[in-house]
Coordinates of C-alpha atoms and ligand atoms in Angstrom, one line a residue:
M1 CA 98.2 -52.6 168.7
T2 CA 99.1 -50.7 165.6
N3 CA 102.8 -50.2 165.3
I4 CA 102.9 -47.0 163.4
K5 CA 106.7 -46.8 163.2
D6 CA 107.0 -50.3 161.7
N7 CA 104.2 -49.7 159.3
L8 CA 105.9 -46.5 158.0
V9 CA 109.1 -48.5 157.5
I10 CA 107.2 -51.2 155.6
I11 CA 105.4 -48.7 153.4
K12 CA 108.5 -46.8 152.5
Q13 CA 110.2 -50.1 151.6
Q14 CA 107.2 -50.9 149.3
I15 CA 107.4 -47.5 147.6
A16 CA 111.2 -48.0 147.1
H17 CA 110.6 -51.4 145.7
V18 CA 108.1 -50.3 143.1
C19 CA 110.3 -47.4 142.2
Q20 CA 113.2 -49.7 141.6
L21 CA 111.0 -52.1 139.4
T22 CA 109.8 -49.2 137.3
H23 CA 113.1 -47.3 137.1
R24 CA 112.0 -44.3 139.0
A25 CA 114.1 -42.5 141.6
C26 CA 112.5 -43.3 145.0
D27 CA 112.6 -39.6 146.1
E28 CA 110.1 -38.9 143.3
V29 CA 107.3 -40.4 145.4
S30 CA 106.4 -38.9 148.7
L31 CA 104.2 -40.4 151.4
L32 CA 101.2 -38.6 152.7
A33 CA 100.0 -40.2 156.0
V34 CA 96.2 -40.0 156.0
S35 CA 95.2 -39.6 159.7
K36 CA 91.4 -39.0 159.4
T37 CA 89.5 -40.4 162.3
K38 CA 92.7 -41.1 164.2
P39 CA 93.7 -39.2 167.4
A40 CA 96.4 -36.6 167.7
S41 CA 98.5 -39.1 169.8
M42 CA 98.8 -41.5 166.8
I43 CA 99.8 -38.6 164.5
E44 CA 102.5 -37.6 167.0
Q45 CA 103.8 -41.2 167.0
A46 CA 104.2 -41.0 163.2
Y47 CA 105.8 -37.6 163.6
Q48 CA 108.3 -39.0 166.1
A49 CA 109.1 -41.7 163.5
G50 CA 110.0 -39.0 161.0
Q51 CA 106.7 -38.5 159.1
R52 CA 105.9 -34.9 158.4
E53 CA 103.0 -34.7 155.8
F54 CA 99.5 -35.6 157.1
G55 CA 96.2 -35.8 155.2
E56 CA 92.8 -35.1 156.7
S57 CA 89.3 -35.3 155.2
Y58 CA 86.9 -34.2 157.9
L59 CA 87.2 -30.5 158.7
Q60 CA 86.0 -30.3 162.3
E61 CA 88.1 -33.1 163.7
S62 CA 91.1 -32.0 161.7
I63 CA 91.0 -28.4 163.0
E64 CA 91.1 -29.8 166.6
K65 CA 94.2 -31.9 165.7
V66 CA 95.9 -29.0 164.0
Q67 CA 95.5 -27.1 167.3
Q68 CA 96.6 -30.0 169.5
L69 CA 99.8 -30.5 167.5
K70 CA 100.8 -26.9 167.1
H71 CA 104.0 -27.7 169.0
L72 CA 105.3 -29.8 166.1
P73 CA 106.9 -27.0 164.1
D74 CA 107.4 -28.6 160.7
I75 CA 104.3 -30.7 160.5
C76 CA 102.5 -30.1 157.2
W77 CA 98.7 -30.5 156.8
H78 CA 97.0 -31.5 153.6
F79 CA 93.2 -31.3 153.2
I80 CA 92.1 -34.1 151.0
G81 CA 88.3 -34.4 151.6
P82 CA 85.2 -32.9 149.9
I83 CA 84.9 -29.2 150.4
Q84 CA 81.8 -27.3 151.3
S85 CA 82.0 -23.6 150.3
N86 CA 81.2 -22.4 153.8
K87 CA 84.4 -24.2 155.1
T88 CA 86.9 -22.6 152.8
R89 CA 88.1 -20.0 155.4
Q90 CA 89.0 -22.6 158.0
I91 CA 90.8 -24.7 155.3
A92 CA 92.7 -21.7 154.0
E93 CA 93.8 -20.7 157.5
N94 CA 94.8 -24.2 158.8
F95 CA 96.3 -26.1 155.9
S96 CA 99.3 -25.9 153.6
W97 CA 97.9 -28.0 150.9
V98 CA 94.5 -28.8 149.4
H99 CA 94.1 -31.8 147.1
S100 CA 90.4 -31.6 146.5
I101 CA 89.6 -28.5 144.6
D102 CA 86.7 -29.5 142.3
R103 CA 85.0 -26.3 141.2
I104 CA 85.6 -22.6 140.5
K105 CA 83.7 -21.3 143.5
I106 CA 85.9 -23.3 145.9
A107 CA 89.1 -22.0 144.2
T108 CA 88.1 -18.4 144.3
R109 CA 86.9 -18.6 148.0
L110 CA 90.1 -20.4 149.1
N111 CA 92.0 -17.6 147.3
E112 CA 90.0 -14.9 149.1
H113 CA 90.5 -16.5 152.5
R114 CA 94.2 -17.3 152.2
S115 CA 96.1 -14.4 153.6
S116 CA 98.6 -12.8 151.2
Q117 CA 100.9 -12.6 154.3
N118 CA 101.1 -16.3 154.2
T119 CA 102.8 -18.5 151.6
P120 CA 100.3 -19.4 148.8
L121 CA 98.1 -22.4 149.5
K122 CA 99.5 -25.3 147.4
V123 CA 96.6 -26.9 145.5
C124 CA 95.7 -29.9 143.4
I125 CA 92.6 -30.2 141.2
Q126 CA 90.6 -33.3 141.9
V127 CA 89.7 -35.1 138.6
N128 CA 86.7 -37.5 138.5
I129 CA 88.7 -39.7 136.3
S130 CA 86.3 -42.6 136.3
N131 CA 83.2 -40.3 135.7
E132 CA 81.4 -41.6 138.8
Q133 CA 78.2 -39.9 139.7
T134 CA 78.9 -40.1 143.4
K135 CA 82.5 -38.8 143.3
S136 CA 83.8 -35.3 143.5
G137 CA 86.1 -33.9 141.0
V138 CA 86.0 -32.1 137.6
S139 CA 85.5 -34.0 134.4
T140 CA 88.5 -33.9 132.0
D141 CA 86.5 -31.4 129.9
E142 CA 86.3 -29.0 132.8
L143 CA 89.9 -29.2 133.8
A144 CA 91.3 -26.5 131.5
E145 CA 88.8 -23.9 132.7
L146 CA 89.4 -24.5 136.4
T147 CA 93.2 -24.4 135.7
K148 CA 92.8 -21.0 134.2
V149 CA 90.9 -19.7 137.2
I150 CA 93.5 -21.0 139.6
D151 CA 96.3 -19.4 137.5
Q152 CA 94.7 -16.0 138.3
C153 CA 94.6 -16.7 142.0
S154 CA 97.6 -15.1 143.6
N155 CA 97.2 -16.8 146.9
L156 CA 97.0 -20.3 145.4
E157 CA 99.8 -22.2 143.7
L158 CA 98.6 -24.9 141.4
R159 CA 100.9 -27.9 142.1
G160 CA 99.1 -30.8 140.4
L161 CA 96.2 -33.2 140.1
M162 CA 94.5 -35.7 142.4
A163 CA 92.2 -38.6 141.7
I164 CA 90.4 -41.5 143.5
P165 CA 89.7 -44.0 140.7
Q166 CA 86.8 -46.4 140.6
K167 CA 87.5 -49.8 142.3
N168 CA 88.7 -52.4 139.9
A169 CA 89.4 -49.9 137.2
E170 CA 92.4 -48.2 138.8
R171 CA 95.1 -49.1 136.3
A172 CA 93.6 -47.4 133.3
A173 CA 92.5 -44.5 135.4
F174 CA 96.0 -43.9 136.7
D175 CA 97.4 -44.0 133.2
K176 CA 94.9 -41.4 132.1
M177 CA 95.8 -39.2 135.1
Y178 CA 99.5 -39.4 134.2
Q179 CA 98.7 -38.2 130.6
L180 CA 96.6 -35.3 131.9
F181 CA 99.3 -34.4 134.3
N182 CA 102.0 -34.4 131.6
Q183 CA 99.9 -32.3 129.3
L184 CA 99.3 -29.7 132.0
K185 CA 103.0 -29.6 133.0
Q186 CA 103.9 -28.3 129.5
T187 CA 102.1 -25.0 130.3
H188 CA 102.6 -25.2 134.1
P189 CA 106.3 -26.0 134.8
Q190 CA 105.7 -25.6 138.6
M191 CA 103.3 -28.6 138.6
D192 CA 105.1 -31.5 140.4
T193 CA 102.4 -33.4 142.2
L194 CA 100.3 -36.2 140.9
S195 CA 98.4 -37.3 144.0
M196 CA 97.1 -40.9 143.5
G197 CA 97.3 -44.2 145.2
M198 CA 96.0 -45.4 148.6
S199 CA 96.7 -48.4 150.8
G200 CA 95.1 -50.8 148.4
D201 CA 96.4 -49.5 145.1
M202 CA 99.6 -47.7 145.9
Q203 CA 101.8 -50.0 143.8
D204 CA 99.8 -49.5 140.6
A205 CA 99.6 -45.8 141.2
I206 CA 103.4 -45.5 141.5
A207 CA 104.0 -47.7 138.5
A208 CA 101.7 -45.3 136.5
G209 CA 103.6 -42.2 137.7
S210 CA 102.2 -41.0 141.0
T211 CA 104.4 -38.6 142.9
M212 CA 102.4 -38.7 146.2
V213 CA 100.6 -41.6 147.7
R214 CA 97.9 -41.0 150.3
V215 CA 98.1 -43.9 152.8
G216 CA 95.8 -44.3 155.8
T217 CA 94.9 -47.8 156.8
A218 CA 98.3 -49.3 156.1
I219 CA 99.9 -46.9 158.6
F220 CA 97.3 -46.3 161.3
G221 CA 95.1 -49.4 161.0
S222 CA 91.5 -49.7 159.9
R223 CA 89.0 -47.0 160.6
N224 CA 85.7 -47.6 162.4
Ligands
PLP301 C1 90.8 -42.0 153.4 C2 91.5 -41.5 152.2 C3 92.7 -42.1 151.8 C4 93.4 -43.2 152.5 O1 92.8 -44.4 152.3 P1 93.4 -45.8 152.8 O2 92.7 -46.8 152.0 O3 93.0 -45.9 154.3 O4 94.8 -45.8 152.6 C5 93.3 -41.5 150.7 N1 92.8 -40.5 150.0 C6 91.6 -40.0 150.3 C7 91.1 -38.9 149.5 C8 90.9 -40.4 151.5 O5 89.8 -39.9 151.8

């Protein structure tokens, strides 16, 4: 049996340990619990253990879980998966954060579908930092243009960058992401989120400057 509560304690200790080694304050790094493919009951266990931020990648199942867990008032949902343009309404209506904006069309549609009665949708731009053909994300050349578009979207708040680096090349990719993030911060002082690091490479990501690690397997066990 997966002991979610113990796993959360262990991961937080690991985050604190890397922060200490790299002279970072441990409250600079937050933990996003990636609950894709896992049932609402497991999310609720993590919630009871104090976890509030949850990441989902597959829209249909995530909407069901958002509905099932409506009774948890301060639960916060992050969409982290690839986005089809016909899904932007459901994402804008059900999530507080989106980490995976990768093109202008998605940004403008999320902006249209986010009610101005609601708080702005907090967003990160996904960067294809290892230039992989199969991965989503903008190239570093396209980043400035997409940033400008999001700046004009009053129902979106640009909070940072996200990346999923290529296996075995994570270290250099994380360093590049940190540079891009710092450059953008000079013109965007509200940017506070560098979303990188997963179960297998969380330590390197934190050492390189991540402010949010997205951890699934190490909390909820392996996925089928
Ligand atoms: C699934 C997923 C994760 C979590 O991966 P683990 O290896 O299970 O920690 C993180 N980020 C994204 C974008 C994911 O899709």
